[in-house]
Amino acid sequence: MSRLGKFEVLDHPLIQHKLTIIRDKNCGTREFREVVNEIAELMAYEVSRDMPLEDVQVETPITVTTKKSLAGKKVVIVPILRAGLGMVDGILELIPAAKVGHVGMYRDEETLKPVEYFVKMPENMESREIFVVDPMLATGGSAIMAVDALKKRGAVAIKFVCLVAAPEGVKALRTAHPDIDIFAAALDDHLNENGYIVPGLGDAGDRLFGTK
Ligand code: URA
């Protein structure tokens, strides 16, 4: 049986401070984009805490010694298009050798269900650590479908990383995929009737890309 994943709010003071900056409706596109990446970078430090290590020999100027080095295949960052793209560069600052997969979905107007339209992943997904990123975990529909798409391609070690989560989204994702870890910078109050997180920060994609 697979392990039970955890839900963790990464509430480091720097993360809380930066999140408050981007919640402000007067925060412009440029600052919003910069600070989203800064938060993603800080979160990546905690999210990667249990990355596997192996012993390697290293020759220092003084002697030969055995020390730790990252083991296994490269991490994969998987942004959910399009808002997830806003978190990629920040994580790459910390894990520059990571590979980047992409998953895109749209909402079918009739069924209201998310439909996969683009999935492109590196090979050997079954033996990689995967960070699925999307700034907002609202209903959980896209997150569930993105994780479905990854598992269909063999992925096992999946972590979902968002900035703001709604309790409804956390519950839905944990129910659909109890084995994955979920990390958020904040757990907000609820979803409103339009599916926005309250208090939230509005439409993350529009705010990242300056669209309306
Ligand atoms: N997606 C967003 O960008 N914002 C929300 O509040 C909910 C979903």
CSV table of C-alpha atoms and ligand atoms in Angstrom, one decimal:
chain,number,residue,atom,x,y,z
A,1,MET,CA,0.0,0.0,0.0
A,2,SER,CA,1.3,3.5,-0.8
A,3,ARG,CA,2.1,5.9,2.1
A,4,LEU,CA,-0.4,8.6,3.3
A,5,GLY,CA,0.7,12.1,2.0
A,6,LYS,CA,0.7,15.1,4.3
A,7,PHE,CA,-0.7,18.6,4.0
A,8,GLU,CA,1.7,21.3,5.2
A,9,VAL,CA,1.4,25.1,5.4
A,10,LEU,CA,4.9,26.6,5.0
A,11,ASP,CA,4.4,29.7,7.0
A,12,HIS,CA,8.0,31.0,7.3
A,13,PRO,CA,7.8,34.8,8.2
A,14,LEU,CA,9.4,35.7,4.8
A,15,ILE,CA,6.8,33.7,3.0
A,16,GLN,CA,3.9,35.3,5.0
A,17,HIS,CA,5.4,38.7,4.3
A,18,LYS,CA,5.8,38.2,0.6
A,19,LEU,CA,2.3,36.6,0.3
A,20,THR,CA,0.8,39.7,1.8
A,21,ILE,CA,2.5,41.9,-0.8
A,22,ILE,CA,0.9,40.0,-3.7
A,23,ARG,CA,-2.5,39.8,-2.1
A,24,ASP,CA,-2.7,43.6,-2.4
A,25,LYS,CA,-4.8,44.4,-5.4
A,26,ASN,CA,-2.5,47.4,-6.1
A,27,CYS,CA,0.6,45.1,-6.6
A,28,GLY,CA,1.4,45.4,-10.3
A,29,THR,CA,2.3,42.7,-12.8
A,30,ARG,CA,6.1,43.1,-12.5
A,31,GLU,CA,6.2,43.0,-8.7
A,32,PHE,CA,3.6,40.2,-8.6
A,33,ARG,CA,5.7,38.0,-10.9
A,34,GLU,CA,8.9,38.7,-9.0
A,35,VAL,CA,7.4,37.9,-5.6
A,36,VAL,CA,5.6,34.8,-6.8
A,37,ASN,CA,9.0,33.4,-7.9
A,38,GLU,CA,10.6,34.5,-4.6
A,39,ILE,CA,7.9,32.6,-2.6
A,40,ALA,CA,8.3,29.6,-4.9
A,41,GLU,CA,12.0,29.6,-4.3
A,42,LEU,CA,11.6,29.8,-0.5
A,43,MET,CA,9.0,27.0,-0.6
A,44,ALA,CA,11.2,24.8,-2.7
A,45,TYR,CA,13.8,24.8,0.1
A,46,GLU,CA,11.3,23.1,2.4
A,47,VAL,CA,9.6,20.9,-0.3
A,48,SER,CA,13.0,19.4,-1.2
A,49,ARG,CA,13.9,18.7,2.4
A,50,ASP,CA,13.6,14.9,2.1
A,51,MET,CA,15.4,14.6,-1.2
A,52,PRO,CA,17.5,11.4,-1.2
A,53,LEU,CA,21.2,11.6,-0.7
A,54,GLU,CA,24.1,9.2,-1.4
A,55,ASP,CA,27.7,8.9,-0.2
A,56,VAL,CA,30.3,10.2,-2.6
A,57,GLN,CA,34.1,10.5,-2.3
A,58,VAL,CA,35.5,14.0,-2.5
A,59,GLU,CA,39.1,15.0,-2.5
A,60,THR,CA,39.4,18.3,-0.6
A,61,PRO,CA,42.7,20.2,-0.7
A,62,ILE,CA,43.6,18.4,2.6
A,63,THR,CA,42.4,14.8,2.3
A,64,VAL,CA,39.9,12.3,0.7
A,65,THR,CA,36.6,12.0,2.5
A,66,THR,CA,33.1,10.6,2.0
A,67,LYS,CA,30.3,13.1,2.1
A,68,LYS,CA,26.7,13.4,0.9
A,69,SER,CA,25.5,14.3,-2.6
A,70,LEU,CA,22.0,14.3,-4.2
A,71,ALA,CA,21.1,10.8,-5.4
A,72,GLY,CA,18.9,9.6,-8.2
A,73,LYS,CA,17.4,11.2,-11.3
A,74,LYS,CA,16.8,14.9,-11.7
A,75,VAL,CA,13.7,16.5,-10.1
A,76,VAL,CA,10.9,17.4,-12.5
A,77,ILE,CA,8.9,20.7,-12.0
A,78,VAL,CA,5.5,20.4,-13.6
A,79,PRO,CA,3.6,23.7,-13.9
A,80,ILE,CA,-0.1,23.5,-14.5
A,81,LEU,CA,-0.7,25.9,-17.4
A,82,ARG,CA,-0.8,28.7,-17.3
A,83,ALA,CA,-0.5,30.2,-13.8
A,84,GLY,CA,1.9,27.4,-12.7
A,85,LEU,CA,4.5,28.9,-15.1
A,86,GLY,CA,4.9,31.8,-12.6
A,87,MET,CA,6.5,29.5,-10.0
A,88,VAL,CA,9.0,27.7,-12.3
A,89,ASP,CA,11.9,30.2,-12.4
A,90,GLY,CA,11.9,30.6,-8.6
A,91,ILE,CA,12.3,26.8,-8.1
A,92,LEU,CA,14.9,26.6,-10.8
A,93,GLU,CA,17.0,29.2,-8.8
A,94,LEU,CA,17.3,26.6,-6.1
A,95,ILE,CA,17.3,23.4,-8.2
A,96,PRO,CA,18.9,24.6,-11.5
A,97,ALA,CA,19.3,21.1,-12.9
A,98,ALA,CA,15.6,20.2,-12.6
A,99,LYS,CA,13.7,19.2,-15.7
A,100,VAL,CA,10.4,20.9,-16.5
A,101,GLY,CA,7.3,19.1,-17.8
A,102,HIS,CA,4.1,20.8,-18.7
A,103,VAL,CA,0.4,20.0,-18.3
A,104,GLY,CA,-2.4,22.0,-19.7
A,105,MET,CA,-6.2,21.6,-19.2
A,106,TYR,CA,-9.3,23.5,-20.1
A,107,ARG,CA,-12.8,23.3,-18.6
A,108,ASP,CA,-15.4,21.6,-20.9
A,109,GLU,CA,-18.3,24.1,-21.1
A,110,GLU,CA,-20.9,21.3,-21.0
A,111,THR,CA,-19.5,18.8,-18.4
A,112,LEU,CA,-17.6,21.6,-16.5
A,113,LYS,CA,-14.9,19.0,-16.1
A,114,PRO,CA,-11.2,19.8,-16.8
A,115,VAL,CA,-10.0,18.2,-20.1
A,116,GLU,CA,-6.3,17.5,-20.7
A,117,TYR,CA,-5.0,19.3,-23.9
A,118,PHE,CA,-1.2,19.2,-23.5
A,119,VAL,CA,1.1,17.0,-21.6
A,120,LYS,CA,4.8,16.8,-22.2
A,121,MET,CA,7.1,15.1,-19.7
A,122,PRO,CA,10.7,14.0,-19.4
A,123,GLU,CA,11.3,10.2,-19.6
A,124,ASN,CA,11.7,8.0,-16.6
A,125,MET,CA,8.9,9.7,-14.6
A,126,GLU,CA,8.5,6.6,-12.4
A,127,SER,CA,12.0,7.2,-10.9
A,128,ARG,CA,11.8,11.0,-10.4
A,129,GLU,CA,10.7,13.4,-7.7
A,130,ILE,CA,8.0,15.5,-9.2
A,131,PHE,CA,6.8,19.0,-8.0
A,132,VAL,CA,3.5,19.9,-9.5
A,133,VAL,CA,3.0,23.7,-9.2
A,134,ASP,CA,0.0,25.9,-9.4
A,135,PRO,CA,-0.3,29.1,-7.4
A,136,MET,CA,-4.0,28.5,-6.4
A,137,LEU,CA,-5.6,25.2,-5.1
A,138,ALA,CA,-9.2,26.2,-5.4
A,139,THR,CA,-11.7,23.4,-6.2
A,140,GLY,CA,-8.9,21.0,-6.8
A,141,GLY,CA,-10.2,20.0,-10.2
A,142,SER,CA,-7.1,20.9,-12.2
A,143,ALA,CA,-4.7,19.6,-9.6
A,144,ILE,CA,-6.5,16.2,-9.5
A,145,MET,CA,-6.4,15.9,-13.2
A,146,ALA,CA,-2.7,16.9,-13.4
A,147,VAL,CA,-1.8,14.2,-10.9
A,148,ASP,CA,-4.0,11.7,-12.8
A,149,ALA,CA,-2.1,12.6,-16.0
A,150,LEU,CA,1.3,12.1,-14.2
A,151,LYS,CA,0.3,8.8,-12.6
A,152,LYS,CA,-0.9,7.6,-16.0
A,153,ARG,CA,2.7,8.2,-17.1
A,154,GLY,CA,4.2,6.2,-14.3
A,155,ALA,CA,4.9,9.0,-11.8
A,156,VAL,CA,5.0,7.9,-8.1
A,157,ALA,CA,6.8,10.5,-6.0
A,158,ILE,CA,4.5,13.5,-6.5
A,159,LYS,CA,4.3,16.7,-4.4
A,160,PHE,CA,1.8,19.4,-5.1
A,161,VAL,CA,3.0,23.0,-4.3
A,162,CYS,CA,0.7,26.0,-4.3
A,163,LEU,CA,0.7,29.5,-2.8
A,164,VAL,CA,-2.9,29.7,-1.6
A,165,ALA,CA,-5.1,26.8,-0.8
A,166,ALA,CA,-8.8,26.6,-0.1
A,167,PRO,CA,-10.0,24.0,2.3
A,168,GLU,CA,-12.3,22.6,-0.4
A,169,GLY,CA,-9.4,22.1,-2.7
A,170,VAL,CA,-7.2,20.4,-0.1
A,171,LYS,CA,-10.0,18.1,0.8
A,172,ALA,CA,-10.7,17.2,-2.8
A,173,LEU,CA,-7.1,16.6,-3.7
A,174,ARG,CA,-6.4,14.5,-0.6
A,175,THR,CA,-9.5,12.4,-1.3
A,176,ALA,CA,-8.6,11.8,-4.9
A,177,HIS,CA,-4.8,11.3,-4.3
A,178,PRO,CA,-4.2,10.5,-0.6
A,179,ASP,CA,-0.6,9.4,-1.3
A,180,ILE,CA,0.8,12.8,-2.5
A,181,ASP,CA,2.2,15.6,-0.2
A,182,ILE,CA,0.5,19.0,-0.5
A,183,PHE,CA,2.4,22.2,0.4
A,184,ALA,CA,0.8,25.6,0.6
A,185,ALA,CA,2.1,29.0,1.7
A,186,ALA,CA,-1.4,29.8,3.2
A,187,LEU,CA,-4.7,28.0,3.9
A,188,ASP,CA,-7.4,30.6,3.2
A,189,ASP,CA,-11.1,30.6,4.3
A,190,HIS,CA,-13.3,29.3,1.5
A,191,LEU,CA,-14.3,29.5,-2.1
A,192,ASN,CA,-16.8,32.1,-3.2
A,193,GLU,CA,-19.7,31.4,-5.6
A,194,ASN,CA,-17.5,32.2,-8.6
A,195,GLY,CA,-14.8,29.7,-7.5
A,196,TYR,CA,-12.4,32.3,-6.3
A,197,ILE,CA,-10.4,31.8,-3.0
A,198,VAL,CA,-11.4,34.2,-0.2
A,199,PRO,CA,-9.5,36.3,0.7
A,200,GLY,CA,-7.1,34.9,-1.9
A,201,LEU,CA,-5.3,37.1,-4.4
A,202,GLY,CA,-7.6,37.1,-7.4
A,203,ASP,CA,-6.9,35.4,-10.7
A,204,ALA,CA,-3.3,34.4,-10.4
A,205,GLY,CA,-2.8,33.9,-14.2
A,206,ASP,CA,-4.2,37.3,-15.0
A,207,ARG,CA,-2.1,38.9,-12.3
A,208,LEU,CA,1.1,37.1,-13.5
A,209,PHE,CA,0.6,37.9,-17.1
A,210,GLY,CA,-1.1,41.3,-17.0
A,211,THR,CA,-4.3,39.9,-18.7
A,212,LYS,CA,-7.9,40.4,-17.8
B,1,URA,N1,-7.8,30.4,-9.6
B,1,URA,C1,-7.2,31.7,-9.4
B,1,URA,O1,-6.4,32.2,-10.1
B,1,URA,N2,-7.7,32.3,-8.3
B,1,URA,C2,-8.6,31.8,-7.4
B,1,URA,O2,-9.0,32.5,-6.5
B,1,URA,C3,-9.1,30.5,-7.7
B,1,URA,C4,-8.7,29.9,-8.8
